[in-house]
C-alpha cells in the first residue's frame, strides 16, 4: 500500500507497504468528508488490510469553499481534477459528505462532481460511491431522487437480502454477514421489482433500504453507508452531536455497553470483504487488459 498526495502520511509510506508492490491497483479518492485526516486514515487502514497492492491518491473539489481546512493545506496534500484529467486510474472512490439535507443544486461543487463522475466513465475501470455520493451518483446516472427521512438513520444494519450471484457479494454466503454503518438524513426509495434498466440491487435491509447497488453500464457500485468507518467513528459522531445539543439517538446495533462506551465492531470483516470484492473487479480488468 502506498499513498500519494498526503504529506501527513508520506513519511510512513513503508509502514503501509506490507506487500511487494508489483503493478499496483491505482485508486483515486475524492474526499468530501470534513474530517479529512480521519477519512484518509480510514481508507488507508481498510485498503492496507487487503491482499491486493493498492496506491491511493486523494483528490479535493476545486470549486468548494472550505470552512475547517485552509485552501493552501488542501492544495499541498491533495490533487484536484484539473491536474489529473488526462490520467487514467483503475478505480475512483467518492466519499460521503454531511450535506444530504441540501438539494443537489445547492451544493457548491455539484457541477464539478457531475464532471468528475462523467470523466470517470471513460478514465477509470470502476467507480465506488459512498453514502451521499451514492445518492448523487444514482441521481446523475438514473434520475433517482433522494428523500428526507423523519429521523436520522444511525447505526449498524445487516442485509437481509443479498444477491449472491454478484461478484460484489462473494463471501457473504455460507455464514458471511453483510453489515454496514449508516449515518444519514436522507434515503433513496426503490421498488426492487421495477428497478431502472441496468441497476442491480446487491444487498438491502428493511430499516436502511438499499445497501449496495451496481450498474454494469456505468461500471459503478453505489453503497448507501460508510464501510470505511472504524470502530469509534459512530461514537464520535454521537458524542459530537450531544455536545452540540443536536437531536440524536444512540446508534442502533452499535454499543455493546452504552454506559462505558464499549463498541461491537461487528462490520469490520464485512467492510474488508466488500472492499476486497470491489478491488478484485479492478484487478480482473487490469489482468484482462494486459493479456
Coordinates of C-alpha atoms in Angstrom, one line a residue:
X1 CA 0.0 0.0 0.0
X2 CA 1.3 3.4 -0.9
X3 CA -0.4 6.8 -0.6
X4 CA 0.0 9.8 -2.9
X5 CA -0.7 13.4 -2.1
X6 CA -0.8 13.1 1.7
X7 CA 2.0 14.9 3.4
X8 CA 1.0 13.6 6.8
X9 CA 1.4 10.0 5.7
X10 CA 4.3 10.2 3.2
X11 CA 6.9 9.6 6.0
X12 CA 5.1 6.4 6.9
X13 CA 4.8 5.1 3.4
X14 CA 6.8 1.9 4.2
X15 CA 4.6 1.2 7.1
X16 CA 1.6 0.9 4.8
X17 CA 3.5 -1.1 2.1
X18 CA 3.1 -4.5 3.6
X19 CA 3.2 -6.3 0.3
X20 CA 5.6 -6.2 -2.5
X21 CA 4.2 -3.6 -4.9
X22 CA 4.1 -5.1 -8.4
X23 CA 1.9 -3.1 -10.8
X24 CA -0.4 -1.9 -8.0
X25 CA -4.0 -1.0 -8.5
X26 CA -4.3 2.8 -8.7
X27 CA -7.3 4.3 -6.9
X28 CA -8.3 8.0 -6.9
X29 CA -10.3 9.0 -3.7
X30 CA -12.4 12.2 -3.9
X31 CA -12.6 13.0 -0.2
X32 CA -15.7 15.1 0.5
X33 CA -15.7 14.5 4.3
X34 CA -14.9 17.4 6.6
X35 CA -12.8 15.1 8.8
X36 CA -10.1 14.9 6.1
X37 CA -7.3 13.2 8.1
X38 CA -9.6 10.7 9.8
X39 CA -11.1 9.8 6.5
X40 CA -7.7 9.4 4.9
X41 CA -6.6 7.1 7.8
X42 CA -9.8 5.1 7.5
X43 CA -9.3 4.3 3.8
X44 CA -5.6 3.7 4.2
X45 CA -6.3 1.3 7.0
X46 CA -9.0 -0.6 5.2
X47 CA -7.1 -1.0 1.9
X48 CA -3.9 -1.9 3.8
X49 CA -5.8 -5.0 5.1
X50 CA -6.4 -6.3 1.6
X51 CA -4.3 -8.9 -0.3
X52 CA -4.1 -6.5 -3.3
X53 CA -1.4 -3.9 -3.8
X54 CA -3.1 -0.5 -4.0
X55 CA -1.9 3.1 -4.4
X56 CA -4.4 5.7 -3.2
X57 CA -4.3 9.3 -4.5
X58 CA -6.6 11.8 -2.6
X59 CA -8.4 14.5 -4.5
X60 CA -10.5 17.5 -3.5
X61 CA -13.2 19.5 -5.3
X62 CA -11.6 22.7 -6.5
X63 CA -14.9 24.6 -6.6
X64 CA -15.7 24.0 -2.9
X65 CA -15.3 26.7 -0.3
X66 CA -13.7 25.0 2.7
X67 CA -14.5 26.0 6.2
X68 CA -12.4 23.9 8.6
X69 CA -9.3 23.5 6.4
X70 CA -7.3 26.1 4.5
X71 CA -7.1 26.0 0.8
X72 CA -3.3 26.1 1.0
X73 CA -3.3 23.0 3.2
X74 CA -5.6 21.1 0.9
X75 CA -3.7 22.1 -2.3
X76 CA -0.4 20.9 -0.6
X77 CA -1.8 17.5 0.3
X78 CA -4.3 16.7 -2.5
X79 CA -4.7 16.9 -6.2
X80 CA -7.7 18.5 -8.0
X81 CA -9.4 17.2 -11.1
X82 CA -7.9 19.7 -13.4
X83 CA -4.4 18.4 -12.5
X84 CA -5.2 14.7 -13.3
X85 CA -7.9 15.0 -16.0
X86 CA -5.6 13.5 -18.7
X87 CA -4.7 10.5 -16.5
X88 CA -6.2 7.1 -16.1
X89 CA -6.8 5.2 -12.9
X90 CA -8.1 1.7 -12.1
X91 CA -10.7 3.0 -9.6
X92 CA -12.4 6.1 -8.4
X93 CA -14.0 6.3 -4.9
X94 CA -16.2 9.2 -3.9
X95 CA -16.9 9.6 -0.2
X96 CA -20.0 10.7 1.6
X97 CA -20.5 14.3 2.8
X98 CA -22.6 15.8 5.6
X99 CA -24.8 17.8 3.1
X100 CA -27.6 15.4 2.3
X101 CA -30.2 17.8 3.6
X102 CA -29.3 20.2 0.8
X103 CA -30.8 19.9 -2.6
X104 CA -28.2 18.8 -5.1
X105 CA -28.2 22.1 -6.9
X106 CA -27.4 23.9 -3.6
X107 CA -24.1 22.1 -3.3
X108 CA -21.4 24.4 -4.4
X109 CA -19.3 21.7 -6.1
X110 CA -22.1 19.7 -7.6
X111 CA -21.4 20.7 -11.2
X112 CA -17.8 19.7 -10.7
X113 CA -18.9 16.4 -9.2
X114 CA -21.0 15.8 -12.3
X115 CA -18.0 16.4 -14.5
X116 CA -15.8 14.1 -12.3
X117 CA -18.3 11.3 -12.5
X118 CA -18.7 11.7 -16.2
X119 CA -14.9 11.8 -16.6
X120 CA -14.7 8.6 -14.5
X121 CA -16.9 6.7 -17.0
X122 CA -14.0 6.9 -19.5
X123 CA -10.9 7.3 -17.3
X124 CA -11.4 4.6 -14.6
X125 CA -12.4 0.9 -14.7
X126 CA -14.8 1.1 -11.8
X127 CA -16.3 3.8 -9.5
X128 CA -17.4 3.3 -5.9
X129 CA -19.8 6.0 -4.5
X130 CA -20.5 6.0 -0.8
X131 CA -23.4 7.5 1.3
X132 CA -24.3 11.0 -0.1
X133 CA -22.1 10.3 -3.1
X134 CA -24.1 7.1 -3.8
X135 CA -27.3 9.2 -3.8
X136 CA -25.7 11.8 -6.0
X137 CA -24.5 9.1 -8.4
X138 CA -27.9 7.5 -8.6
X139 CA -29.5 10.8 -9.3
X140 CA -26.9 11.7 -12.1
X141 CA -26.9 8.2 -13.6
X142 CA -30.6 7.2 -13.3
X143 CA -32.5 10.3 -12.2
X144 CA -33.4 8.8 -8.8
X145 CA -34.3 11.4 -6.2
X146 CA -33.3 11.3 -2.6
X147 CA -35.9 11.9 0.2
X148 CA -35.6 13.4 3.6
X149 CA -36.0 10.9 6.5
X150 CA -38.1 11.9 9.5
X151 CA -35.2 10.9 11.8
X152 CA -31.5 10.3 11.1
X153 CA -30.7 6.7 10.1
X154 CA -27.9 6.0 12.5
X155 CA -26.3 2.7 13.4
X156 CA -25.2 -0.7 12.0
X157 CA -27.6 -2.5 9.7
X158 CA -27.5 -6.1 8.5
X159 CA -28.5 -7.0 5.0
X160 CA -31.5 -9.4 4.9
X161 CA -31.4 -9.9 1.1
X162 CA -28.2 -10.4 -0.8
X163 CA -27.7 -11.2 -4.5
X164 CA -25.1 -13.9 -4.2
X165 CA -24.7 -14.1 -8.0
X166 CA -22.9 -10.7 -7.9
X167 CA -19.1 -10.7 -7.6
X168 CA -19.6 -7.9 -5.1
X169 CA -21.3 -10.4 -2.8
X170 CA -18.6 -13.1 -2.8
X171 CA -18.0 -14.3 0.8
X172 CA -21.3 -13.2 2.1
X173 CA -22.9 -16.6 1.8
X174 CA -22.5 -19.6 4.0
X175 CA -22.3 -17.7 7.2
X176 CA -20.9 -14.4 5.9
X177 CA -22.9 -11.4 7.0
X178 CA -23.0 -8.0 5.3
X179 CA -23.2 -5.3 7.9
X180 CA -23.0 -1.6 7.1
X181 CA -22.6 1.6 9.2
X182 CA -25.2 4.2 8.3
X183 CA -25.3 7.9 9.2
X184 CA -27.6 9.9 7.1
X185 CA -30.7 12.1 7.0
X186 CA -31.9 11.1 3.5
X187 CA -32.8 7.9 1.6
X188 CA -33.5 6.6 -1.9
X189 CA -36.7 4.7 -2.3
X190 CA -36.7 1.9 -4.9
X191 CA -39.1 -0.9 -5.9
X192 CA -36.7 -3.8 -6.3
X193 CA -39.3 -5.4 -8.7
X194 CA -39.2 -2.4 -11.1
X195 CA -35.6 -1.1 -11.0
X196 CA -34.3 1.2 -13.7
X197 CA -32.7 -0.8 -16.5
X198 CA -29.1 -1.8 -15.7
X199 CA -29.4 -1.0 -12.0
X200 CA -28.9 -4.2 -9.8
X201 CA -29.8 -4.4 -6.2
X202 CA -27.0 -6.3 -4.4
X203 CA -28.0 -6.0 -0.8
X204 CA -30.8 -4.5 1.2
X205 CA -32.3 -4.3 4.7
X206 CA -35.8 -3.3 5.9
X207 CA -34.7 -0.4 8.1
X208 CA -32.0 1.0 5.9
X209 CA -33.3 0.2 2.5
X210 CA -30.8 -0.5 -0.3
X211 CA -27.3 -1.0 1.0
X212 CA -25.4 -1.9 -2.2
X213 CA -26.4 -1.4 -5.8
X214 CA -24.4 -1.7 -9.0
X215 CA -24.5 -0.7 -12.7
X216 CA -22.7 -2.5 -15.5
X217 CA -23.2 0.3 -17.9
X218 CA -21.7 2.9 -15.7
X219 CA -19.3 0.5 -14.0
X220 CA -20.3 1.9 -10.7
X221 CA -21.0 0.5 -7.2
X222 CA -23.4 2.6 -5.1
X223 CA -23.0 2.0 -1.3
X224 CA -25.5 3.9 0.8
X225 CA -23.5 3.6 4.0
X226 CA -19.9 4.0 5.3
X227 CA -17.9 0.8 5.0
X228 CA -14.7 2.8 5.7
X229 CA -15.9 3.7 9.2
X230 CA -13.8 2.4 12.0
X231 CA -14.7 1.2 15.5
X232 CA -15.2 4.6 17.2
X233 CA -16.5 6.7 14.3
X234 CA -20.2 6.5 15.1
X235 CA -19.4 7.0 18.8
X236 CA -17.5 10.2 17.9
X237 CA -20.4 11.4 15.8
X238 CA -22.9 10.6 18.6
X239 CA -20.9 12.4 21.3
X240 CA -20.2 15.3 19.0
X241 CA -24.0 15.9 18.3
X242 CA -24.7 15.5 22.0
X243 CA -22.2 18.2 22.8
X244 CA -23.9 20.5 20.2
X245 CA -27.3 19.8 21.6
X246 CA -28.4 18.4 18.3
X247 CA -31.2 15.8 18.1
X248 CA -29.5 12.4 18.2
X249 CA -30.3 9.0 19.4
X250 CA -28.0 6.1 20.3
X251 CA -26.7 4.4 17.1
X252 CA -28.6 1.1 16.6
X253 CA -26.8 -2.2 17.0
X254 CA -23.6 -0.5 17.8
X255 CA -22.8 -0.1 21.5
X256 CA -22.2 -3.3 23.4
X257 CA -22.2 -1.2 26.6
X258 CA -23.5 2.4 26.1
X259 CA -22.6 3.5 29.6
X260 CA -19.0 2.6 29.2
X261 CA -19.0 3.4 25.5
X262 CA -17.9 -0.1 24.5
X263 CA -18.5 -0.8 20.8
X264 CA -19.2 -4.0 19.0
X265 CA -17.0 -3.7 15.9
X266 CA -19.3 -6.1 14.0
X267 CA -18.9 -4.8 10.5
X268 CA -15.1 -5.0 10.3
X269 CA -14.9 -8.2 8.3
X270 CA -17.8 -7.2 6.1
X271 CA -16.1 -3.9 5.1
X272 CA -12.9 -5.8 4.3
X273 CA -14.8 -8.3 2.2
X274 CA -16.7 -5.6 0.3
X275 CA -13.6 -3.5 -0.5
X276 CA -11.8 -6.7 -1.4
X277 CA -14.6 -7.8 -3.8
X278 CA -14.7 -4.3 -5.4
X279 CA -10.9 -4.2 -5.8
X280 CA -10.9 -7.6 -7.4
X281 CA -13.1 -6.1 -10.1
X282 CA -10.2 -3.7 -10.8
X283 CA -7.6 -6.4 -10.7
X284 CA -9.6 -8.7 -13.1
X285 CA -9.9 -5.8 -15.6
X286 CA -6.2 -4.9 -15.1
X287 CA -5.2 -8.5 -15.9
X288 CA -7.6 -8.7 -18.8
X289 CA -6.2 -5.6 -20.4
X290 CA -2.6 -6.9 -20.1
X291 CA -3.2 -10.2 -21.8

